[in-house]
PDB file of C-alpha atoms in Angstrom:
ATOM      1  CA  MET A   3       0.000   0.000   0.000  1.00 95.00           C
ATOM      2  CA  LEU A   4       1.207   3.515  -0.808  1.00 98.00           C
ATOM      3  CA  ARG A   5       0.886   6.659   1.292  1.00 97.00           C
ATOM      4  CA  LEU A   6       0.320   9.861  -0.660  1.00 98.00           C
ATOM      5  CA  THR A   7       0.797  13.133   1.198  1.00 97.00           C
ATOM      6  CA  ASP A   8       0.041  16.773   0.432  1.00 96.00           C
ATOM      7  CA  ILE A   9      -2.926  16.081  -1.850  1.00 97.00           C
ATOM      8  CA  LYS A  10      -4.629  19.484  -2.106  1.00 96.00           C
ATOM      9  CA  LEU A  11      -8.232  19.985  -3.175  1.00 96.00           C
ATOM     10  CA  PRO A  12     -10.726  22.861  -2.901  1.00 93.00           C
ATOM     11  CA  LEU A  13     -13.162  22.935   0.011  1.00 91.00           C
ATOM     12  CA  ASP A  14     -16.134  22.204  -2.226  1.00 90.00           C
ATOM     13  CA  HIS A  15     -14.645  19.272  -4.139  1.00 93.00           C
ATOM     14  CA  ASP A  16     -16.964  16.422  -5.149  1.00 92.00           C
ATOM     15  CA  GLU A  17     -16.737  12.738  -4.186  1.00 84.00           C
ATOM     16  CA  GLN A  18     -14.735  11.752  -7.259  1.00 94.00           C
ATOM     17  CA  ALA A  19     -12.049  14.386  -6.789  1.00 96.00           C
ATOM     18  CA  LEU A  20      -9.921  12.273  -4.437  1.00 96.00           C
ATOM     19  CA  GLU A  21      -9.894   9.330  -6.826  1.00 97.00           C
ATOM     20  CA  LEU A  22      -9.015  11.577  -9.754  1.00 97.00           C
ATOM     21  CA  ALA A  23      -6.241  13.215  -7.720  1.00 97.00           C
ATOM     22  CA  ILE A  24      -4.739   9.789  -6.963  1.00 98.00           C
ATOM     23  CA  LEU A  25      -4.851   8.703 -10.602  1.00 97.00           C
ATOM     24  CA  SER A  26      -3.285  11.985 -11.668  1.00 97.00           C
ATOM     25  CA  LYS A  27      -0.559  11.898  -9.019  1.00 97.00           C
ATOM     26  CA  LEU A  28       0.485   8.317  -9.788  1.00 97.00           C
ATOM     27  CA  ASN A  29      -0.239   8.587 -13.511  1.00 96.00           C
ATOM     28  CA  ILE A  30      -2.096   5.265 -13.558  1.00 97.00           C
ATOM     29  CA  PRO A  31      -5.375   4.103 -15.119  1.00 96.00           C
ATOM     30  CA  LYS A  32      -8.387   3.511 -12.899  1.00 96.00           C
ATOM     31  CA  SER A  33      -8.003  -0.247 -13.391  1.00 96.00           C
ATOM     32  CA  GLN A  34      -4.810  -0.189 -11.276  1.00 97.00           C
ATOM     33  CA  LEU A  35      -6.469   1.542  -8.333  1.00 97.00           C
ATOM     34  CA  VAL A  36      -7.910  -1.100  -6.008  1.00 98.00           C
ATOM     35  CA  SER A  37      -9.014   1.085  -3.091  1.00 97.00           C
ATOM     36  CA  PHE A  38      -7.981   3.996  -0.898  1.00 97.00           C
ATOM     37  CA  GLU A  39      -8.701   5.399   2.525  1.00 95.00           C
ATOM     38  CA  MET A  40      -8.129   8.686   4.258  1.00 95.00           C
ATOM     39  CA  PHE A  41      -5.325   8.785   6.817  1.00 93.00           C
ATOM     40  CA  LYS A  42      -5.440  12.496   7.574  1.00 93.00           C
ATOM     41  CA  ARG A  43      -7.352  15.592   6.488  1.00 93.00           C
ATOM     42  CA  GLY A  44      -6.327  19.115   7.336  1.00 91.00           C
ATOM     43  CA  TYR A  45      -6.734  22.660   6.053  1.00 90.00           C
ATOM     44  CA  ASP A  46      -4.500  25.192   4.368  1.00 90.00           C
ATOM     45  CA  ALA A  47      -6.045  28.552   5.229  1.00 88.00           C
ATOM     46  CA  ARG A  48      -3.030  30.759   4.590  1.00 88.00           C
ATOM     47  CA  ASN A  49      -4.884  32.315   1.672  1.00 87.00           C
ATOM     48  CA  ASN A  50      -8.368  33.138   2.937  1.00 84.00           C
ATOM     49  CA  LYS A  51      -9.602  33.485  -0.620  1.00 85.00           C
ATOM     50  CA  ASN A  52      -8.439  29.997  -1.546  1.00 88.00           C
ATOM     51  CA  ILE A  53      -8.800  27.700   1.461  1.00 91.00           C
ATOM     52  CA  GLN A  54      -7.857  24.135   0.568  1.00 95.00           C
ATOM     53  CA  LEU A  55      -8.223  20.701   2.082  1.00 95.00           C
ATOM     54  CA  ILE A  56      -4.961  18.770   2.434  1.00 96.00           C
ATOM     55  CA  TYR A  57      -5.156  14.978   2.438  1.00 96.00           C
ATOM     56  CA  THR A  58      -2.874  12.119   3.336  1.00 96.00           C
ATOM     57  CA  LEU A  59      -4.189   8.974   1.662  1.00 97.00           C
ATOM     58  CA  ASP A  60      -3.356   5.289   1.915  1.00 97.00           C
ATOM     59  CA  VAL A  61      -3.750   3.795  -1.541  1.00 98.00           C
ATOM     60  CA  ASN A  62      -4.002   0.149  -2.565  1.00 98.00           C
ATOM     61  CA  VAL A  63      -2.797  -0.385  -6.146  1.00 98.00           C
ATOM     62  CA  THR A  64      -2.036  -3.455  -8.249  1.00 97.00           C
ATOM     63  CA  GLU A  65       1.709  -2.779  -8.608  1.00 95.00           C
ATOM     64  CA  PRO A  66       2.913  -0.852  -5.538  1.00 96.00           C
ATOM     65  CA  GLU A  67       6.567  -1.921  -5.812  1.00 96.00           C
ATOM     66  CA  ALA A  68       6.908  -0.574  -9.348  1.00 96.00           C
ATOM     67  CA  LEU A  69       5.360   2.744  -8.339  1.00 97.00           C
ATOM     68  CA  LEU A  70       7.657   3.056  -5.326  1.00 97.00           C
ATOM     69  CA  VAL A  71      10.626   2.709  -7.664  1.00 97.00           C
ATOM     70  CA  GLN A  72       9.116   5.166 -10.134  1.00 97.00           C
ATOM     71  CA  PHE A  73       8.483   7.758  -7.405  1.00 97.00           C
ATOM     72  CA  SER A  74      11.566   7.043  -5.303  1.00 96.00           C
ATOM     73  CA  GLN A  75      12.604  10.720  -5.477  1.00 96.00           C
ATOM     74  CA  ASP A  76       9.147  12.023  -4.562  1.00 97.00           C
ATOM     75  CA  GLN A  77       8.816  12.575  -0.813  1.00 96.00           C
ATOM     76  CA  HIS A  78       5.031  12.589  -1.129  1.00 97.00           C
ATOM     77  CA  VAL A  79       4.845   8.961  -2.316  1.00 97.00           C
ATOM     78  CA  ARG A  80       6.009   6.385   0.198  1.00 97.00           C
ATOM     79  CA  ALA A  81       5.097   2.923   1.430  1.00 97.00           C
ATOM     80  CA  THR A  82       2.385   2.973   4.092  1.00 96.00           C
ATOM     81  CA  PRO A  83       3.998   2.123   7.447  1.00 93.00           C
ATOM     82  CA  ASP A  84       2.776  -0.806   9.500  1.00 92.00           C
ATOM     83  CA  MET A  85       0.449   0.806  12.047  1.00 91.00           C
ATOM     84  CA  THR A  86      -0.654  -2.427  13.733  1.00 91.00           C
ATOM     85  CA  TYR A  87      -0.514  -2.169  17.505  1.00 92.00           C
ATOM     86  CA  LYS A  88       2.071  -4.607  18.881  1.00 92.00           C
ATOM     87  CA  PHE A  89       1.255  -6.155  22.252  1.00 93.00           C
ATOM     88  CA  VAL A  90       4.357  -6.671  24.390  1.00 91.00           C
ATOM     89  CA  GLY A  91       3.117 -10.075  25.517  1.00 92.00           C
ATOM     90  CA  HIS A  92       0.136 -12.113  26.671  1.00 94.00           C
ATOM     91  CA  ALA A  93      -0.984 -13.504  29.997  1.00 94.00           C
ATOM     92  CA  PRO A  94       0.190 -17.002  30.881  1.00 93.00           C
ATOM     93  CA  GLU A  95      -2.448 -19.717  31.012  1.00 90.00           C
ATOM     94  CA  ASP A  96      -1.710 -20.349  34.693  1.00 91.00           C
ATOM     95  CA  LEU A  97      -2.177 -16.707  35.751  1.00 90.00           C
ATOM     96  CA  ASN A  98      -2.714 -16.695  39.523  1.00 90.00           C
ATOM     97  CA  GLU A  99      -2.620 -12.987  40.298  1.00 93.00           C
ATOM     98  CA  ARG A 100      -4.433 -10.128  38.611  1.00 95.00           C
ATOM     99  CA  PRO A 101      -2.740  -6.753  38.038  1.00 96.00           C
ATOM    100  CA  VAL A 102      -4.181  -3.703  39.794  1.00 98.00           C
ATOM    101  CA  VAL A 103      -4.653  -0.376  37.991  1.00 97.00           C
ATOM    102  CA  VAL A 104      -5.099   2.633  40.286  1.00 96.00           C
ATOM    103  CA  GLY A 105      -7.187   5.449  38.828  1.00 93.00           C
ATOM    104  CA  LEU A 106      -9.903   5.519  36.174  1.00 92.00           C
ATOM    105  CA  GLY A 107      -8.575   8.442  34.157  1.00 90.00           C
ATOM    106  CA  PRO A 108      -7.438   8.112  30.525  1.00 88.00           C
ATOM    107  CA  CYS A 109      -4.152   6.395  31.429  1.00 91.00           C
ATOM    108  CA  GLY A 110      -5.843   4.019  33.842  1.00 94.00           C
ATOM    109  CA  LEU A 111      -8.629   3.197  31.409  1.00 93.00           C
ATOM    110  CA  PHE A 112      -6.288   2.389  28.547  1.00 94.00           C
ATOM    111  CA  ALA A 113      -3.801   0.567  30.774  1.00 96.00           C
ATOM    112  CA  ALA A 114      -6.663  -1.647  31.937  1.00 97.00           C
ATOM    113  CA  LEU A 115      -7.944  -2.095  28.381  1.00 97.00           C
ATOM    114  CA  ILE A 116      -4.546  -3.179  27.044  1.00 97.00           C
ATOM    115  CA  LEU A 117      -4.010  -5.521  29.987  1.00 97.00           C
ATOM    116  CA  ALA A 118      -7.455  -7.028  29.388  1.00 97.00           C
ATOM    117  CA  GLN A 119      -6.735  -7.471  25.679  1.00 97.00           C
ATOM    118  CA  MET A 120      -3.539  -9.273  26.693  1.00 96.00           C
ATOM    119  CA  GLY A 121      -5.589 -11.596  28.912  1.00 96.00           C
ATOM    120  CA  PHE A 122      -4.526 -10.304  32.339  1.00 96.00           C
ATOM    121  CA  LYS A 123      -8.016  -9.523  33.775  1.00 95.00           C
ATOM    122  CA  PRO A 124      -7.005  -6.303  35.583  1.00 97.00           C
ATOM    123  CA  ILE A 125      -8.690  -4.884  38.668  1.00 97.00           C
ATOM    124  CA  VAL A 126      -9.272  -1.110  38.488  1.00 96.00           C
ATOM    125  CA  LEU A 127      -9.469   0.967  41.666  1.00 96.00           C
ATOM    126  CA  GLU A 128     -11.023   4.451  41.654  1.00 94.00           C
ATOM    127  CA  ARG A 129     -11.805   6.481  44.770  1.00 91.00           C
ATOM    128  CA  GLY A 130     -14.281   8.835  43.086  1.00 92.00           C
ATOM    129  CA  LYS A 131     -17.784   8.400  41.712  1.00 93.00           C
ATOM    130  CA  GLU A 132     -19.037   7.358  38.286  1.00 92.00           C
ATOM    131  CA  VAL A 133     -18.942  10.102  35.710  1.00 89.00           C
ATOM    132  CA  ARG A 134     -22.582  11.244  35.701  1.00 89.00           C
ATOM    133  CA  GLN A 135     -22.772  11.723  39.468  1.00 93.00           C
ATOM    134  CA  ARG A 136     -19.293  13.213  39.408  1.00 92.00           C
ATOM    135  CA  THR A 137     -20.414  15.741  36.787  1.00 90.00           C
ATOM    136  CA  LYS A 138     -23.301  16.825  39.043  1.00 93.00           C
ATOM    137  CA  ASP A 139     -20.967  17.183  42.020  1.00 94.00           C
ATOM    138  CA  THR A 140     -18.348  19.116  40.058  1.00 92.00           C
ATOM    139  CA  PHE A 141     -20.817  21.475  38.396  1.00 93.00           C
ATOM    140  CA  GLY A 142     -22.444  21.975  41.790  1.00 95.00           C
ATOM    141  CA  PHE A 143     -19.109  23.031  43.279  1.00 95.00           C
ATOM    142  CA  TRP A 144     -18.581  25.466  40.423  1.00 94.00           C
ATOM    143  CA  ARG A 145     -22.000  26.914  41.326  1.00 96.00           C
ATOM    144  CA  LYS A 146     -20.883  27.566  44.936  1.00 94.00           C
ATOM    145  CA  GLN A 147     -22.106  24.293  46.488  1.00 95.00           C
ATOM    146  CA  PRO A 148     -19.833  22.566  49.058  1.00 96.00           C
ATOM    147  CA  LEU A 149     -16.850  20.593  47.754  1.00 94.00           C
ATOM    148  CA  ASN A 150     -17.269  16.818  47.770  1.00 93.00           C
ATOM    149  CA  PRO A 151     -13.717  15.600  48.555  1.00 91.00           C
ATOM    150  CA  GLU A 152     -14.393  12.224  46.919  1.00 89.00           C
ATOM    151  CA  SER A 153     -16.175  13.458  43.785  1.00 91.00           C
ATOM    152  CA  ASN A 154     -14.776  16.520  42.055  1.00 91.00           C
ATOM    153  CA  VAL A 155     -12.679  17.737  39.133  1.00 89.00           C
ATOM    154  CA  GLN A 156      -9.754  15.546  40.277  1.00 88.00           C
ATOM    155  CA  PHE A 157     -11.316  12.311  41.521  1.00 89.00           C
ATOM    156  CA  GLY A 158     -13.740   9.989  39.740  1.00 91.00           C
ATOM    157  CA  GLU A 159     -14.403   8.104  36.531  1.00 91.00           C
ATOM    158  CA  GLY A 160     -12.712   9.785  33.569  1.00 88.00           C
ATOM    159  CA  GLY A 161      -9.988  11.562  35.534  1.00 87.00           C
ATOM    160  CA  ALA A 162      -9.167  15.247  35.264  1.00 78.00           C
ATOM    161  CA  GLY A 163      -9.526  15.126  31.477  1.00 77.00           C
ATOM    162  CA  THR A 164     -13.292  14.640  31.754  1.00 82.00           C
ATOM    163  CA  PHE A 165     -13.692  18.391  32.119  1.00 80.00           C
ATOM    164  CA  SER A 166     -11.187  19.407  29.460  1.00 73.00           C
ATOM    165  CA  ASP A 167     -12.284  20.551  25.995  1.00 64.00           C
ATOM    166  CA  GLY A 168     -12.370  16.971  24.694  1.00 63.00           C
ATOM    167  CA  LYS A 169      -9.747  17.221  21.944  1.00 65.00           C
ATOM    168  CA  LEU A 170      -7.706  14.143  21.091  1.00 65.00           C
ATOM    169  CA  TYR A 171      -4.160  15.103  20.230  1.00 66.00           C
ATOM    170  CA  SER A 172      -2.918  12.855  17.452  1.00 55.00           C
ATOM    171  CA  GLN A 173       0.812  12.912  18.264  1.00 60.00           C
ATOM    172  CA  VAL A 174       2.470  13.598  14.925  1.00 62.00           C
ATOM    173  CA  LYS A 175       5.752  12.177  16.261  1.00 73.00           C
ATOM    174  CA  ASP A 176       4.040   9.019  17.515  1.00 79.00           C
ATOM    175  CA  ARG A 177       6.296   6.624  15.605  1.00 79.00           C
ATOM    176  CA  LYS A 178       4.833   3.523  17.266  1.00 82.00           C
ATOM    177  CA  HIS A 179       1.255   4.634  16.489  1.00 84.00           C
ATOM    178  CA  TYR A 180       0.027   4.405  20.075  1.00 87.00           C
ATOM    179  CA  GLY A 181      -2.244   7.383  19.472  1.00 86.00           C
ATOM    180  CA  ARG A 182      -3.872   5.613  16.543  1.00 88.00           C
ATOM    181  CA  LYS A 183      -4.616   2.629  18.769  1.00 92.00           C
ATOM    182  CA  VAL A 184      -6.438   4.992  21.134  1.00 90.00           C
ATOM    183  CA  LEU A 185      -8.449   6.559  18.305  1.00 90.00           C
ATOM    184  CA  HIS A 186      -9.301   3.109  16.936  1.00 93.00           C
ATOM    185  CA  GLU A 187     -10.651   2.021  20.322  1.00 94.00           C
ATOM    186  CA  PHE A 188     -12.814   5.158  20.498  1.00 90.00           C
ATOM    187  CA  VAL A 189     -14.277   4.378  17.072  1.00 92.00           C
ATOM    188  CA  LYS A 190     -14.953   0.762  18.114  1.00 93.00           C
ATOM    189  CA  ALA A 191     -16.833   2.161  21.109  1.00 89.00           C
ATOM    190  CA  GLY A 192     -19.037   4.372  18.915  1.00 88.00           C
ATOM    191  CA  ALA A 193     -17.074   7.573  18.278  1.00 87.00           C
ATOM    192  CA  PRO A 194     -17.392   9.082  14.776  1.00 89.00           C
ATOM    193  CA  GLU A 195     -14.941   7.588  12.273  1.00 90.00           C
ATOM    194  CA  GLU A 196     -13.740  11.052  11.296  1.00 90.00           C
ATOM    195  CA  ILE A 197     -11.578  11.218  14.431  1.00 88.00           C
ATOM    196  CA  MET A 198      -9.262   8.766  12.639  1.00 90.00           C
ATOM    197  CA  TYR A 199      -8.324  11.333  10.005  1.00 90.00           C
ATOM    198  CA  VAL A 200      -9.228  14.912  10.947  1.00 87.00           C
ATOM    199  CA  SER A 201      -6.247  17.063  11.920  1.00 79.00           C
ATOM    200  CA  LYS A 202      -7.686  17.952  15.352  1.00 77.00           C
ATOM    201  CA  PRO A 203      -9.893  15.023  16.406  1.00 80.00           C
ATOM    202  CA  HIS A 204     -12.604  15.881  18.911  1.00 77.00           C
ATOM    203  CA  ILE A 205     -15.355  13.899  20.601  1.00 76.00           C
ATOM    204  CA  GLY A 206     -16.567  16.122  23.431  1.00 67.00           C
ATOM    205  CA  THR A 207     -17.136  15.037  27.027  1.00 60.00           C
ATOM    206  CA  PHE A 208     -20.917  14.922  26.816  1.00 62.00           C
ATOM    207  CA  LYS A 209     -20.777  12.610  23.805  1.00 66.00           C
ATOM    208  CA  LEU A 210     -18.010  10.546  25.368  1.00 65.00           C
ATOM    209  CA  VAL A 211     -19.922   9.795  28.557  1.00 61.00           C
TER     210      VAL A 211
END
């Protein structure tokens, strides 16, 4: 599979424009294009009279090796990297003890998820309340009600990030694609697929919970 970067199209482009841009960039007939998917979509708004969409596309073609040779000097045509998440191991069959994860914030949640996917059956400890009750307690405090020391902006399901602006930073320098694993799990859980490719992915706390 090939990764094409810096594919620029106007804001109002039609559905066929991406396919035509791929065929034009690689100079191939449509019969050689098997499929493609969007890896990233951003904006170039430096010229406010000509705002463009900028795409990074992963393209499946019939002869990728030949095209890689042909475009070896073009930095915008490269092989798609392997983005498969690599587990560091798996639980032994005779597992006698279960790992404990302390805290149900983002790190705790994903640590527990990865451990579970590896077969370790983690136990998660959280001193605060579940997110809906915690939201009531936190908003109440912001409206001058007494502080609940066990249910507030710091303690409870979702961690401190529950009351952030909800953006998912995609980690451009994430060479091991850990961030993509996180986004993929959000999509599996019902988040919109666009978070996989938009330049500033965003779910929003009230959709997340």
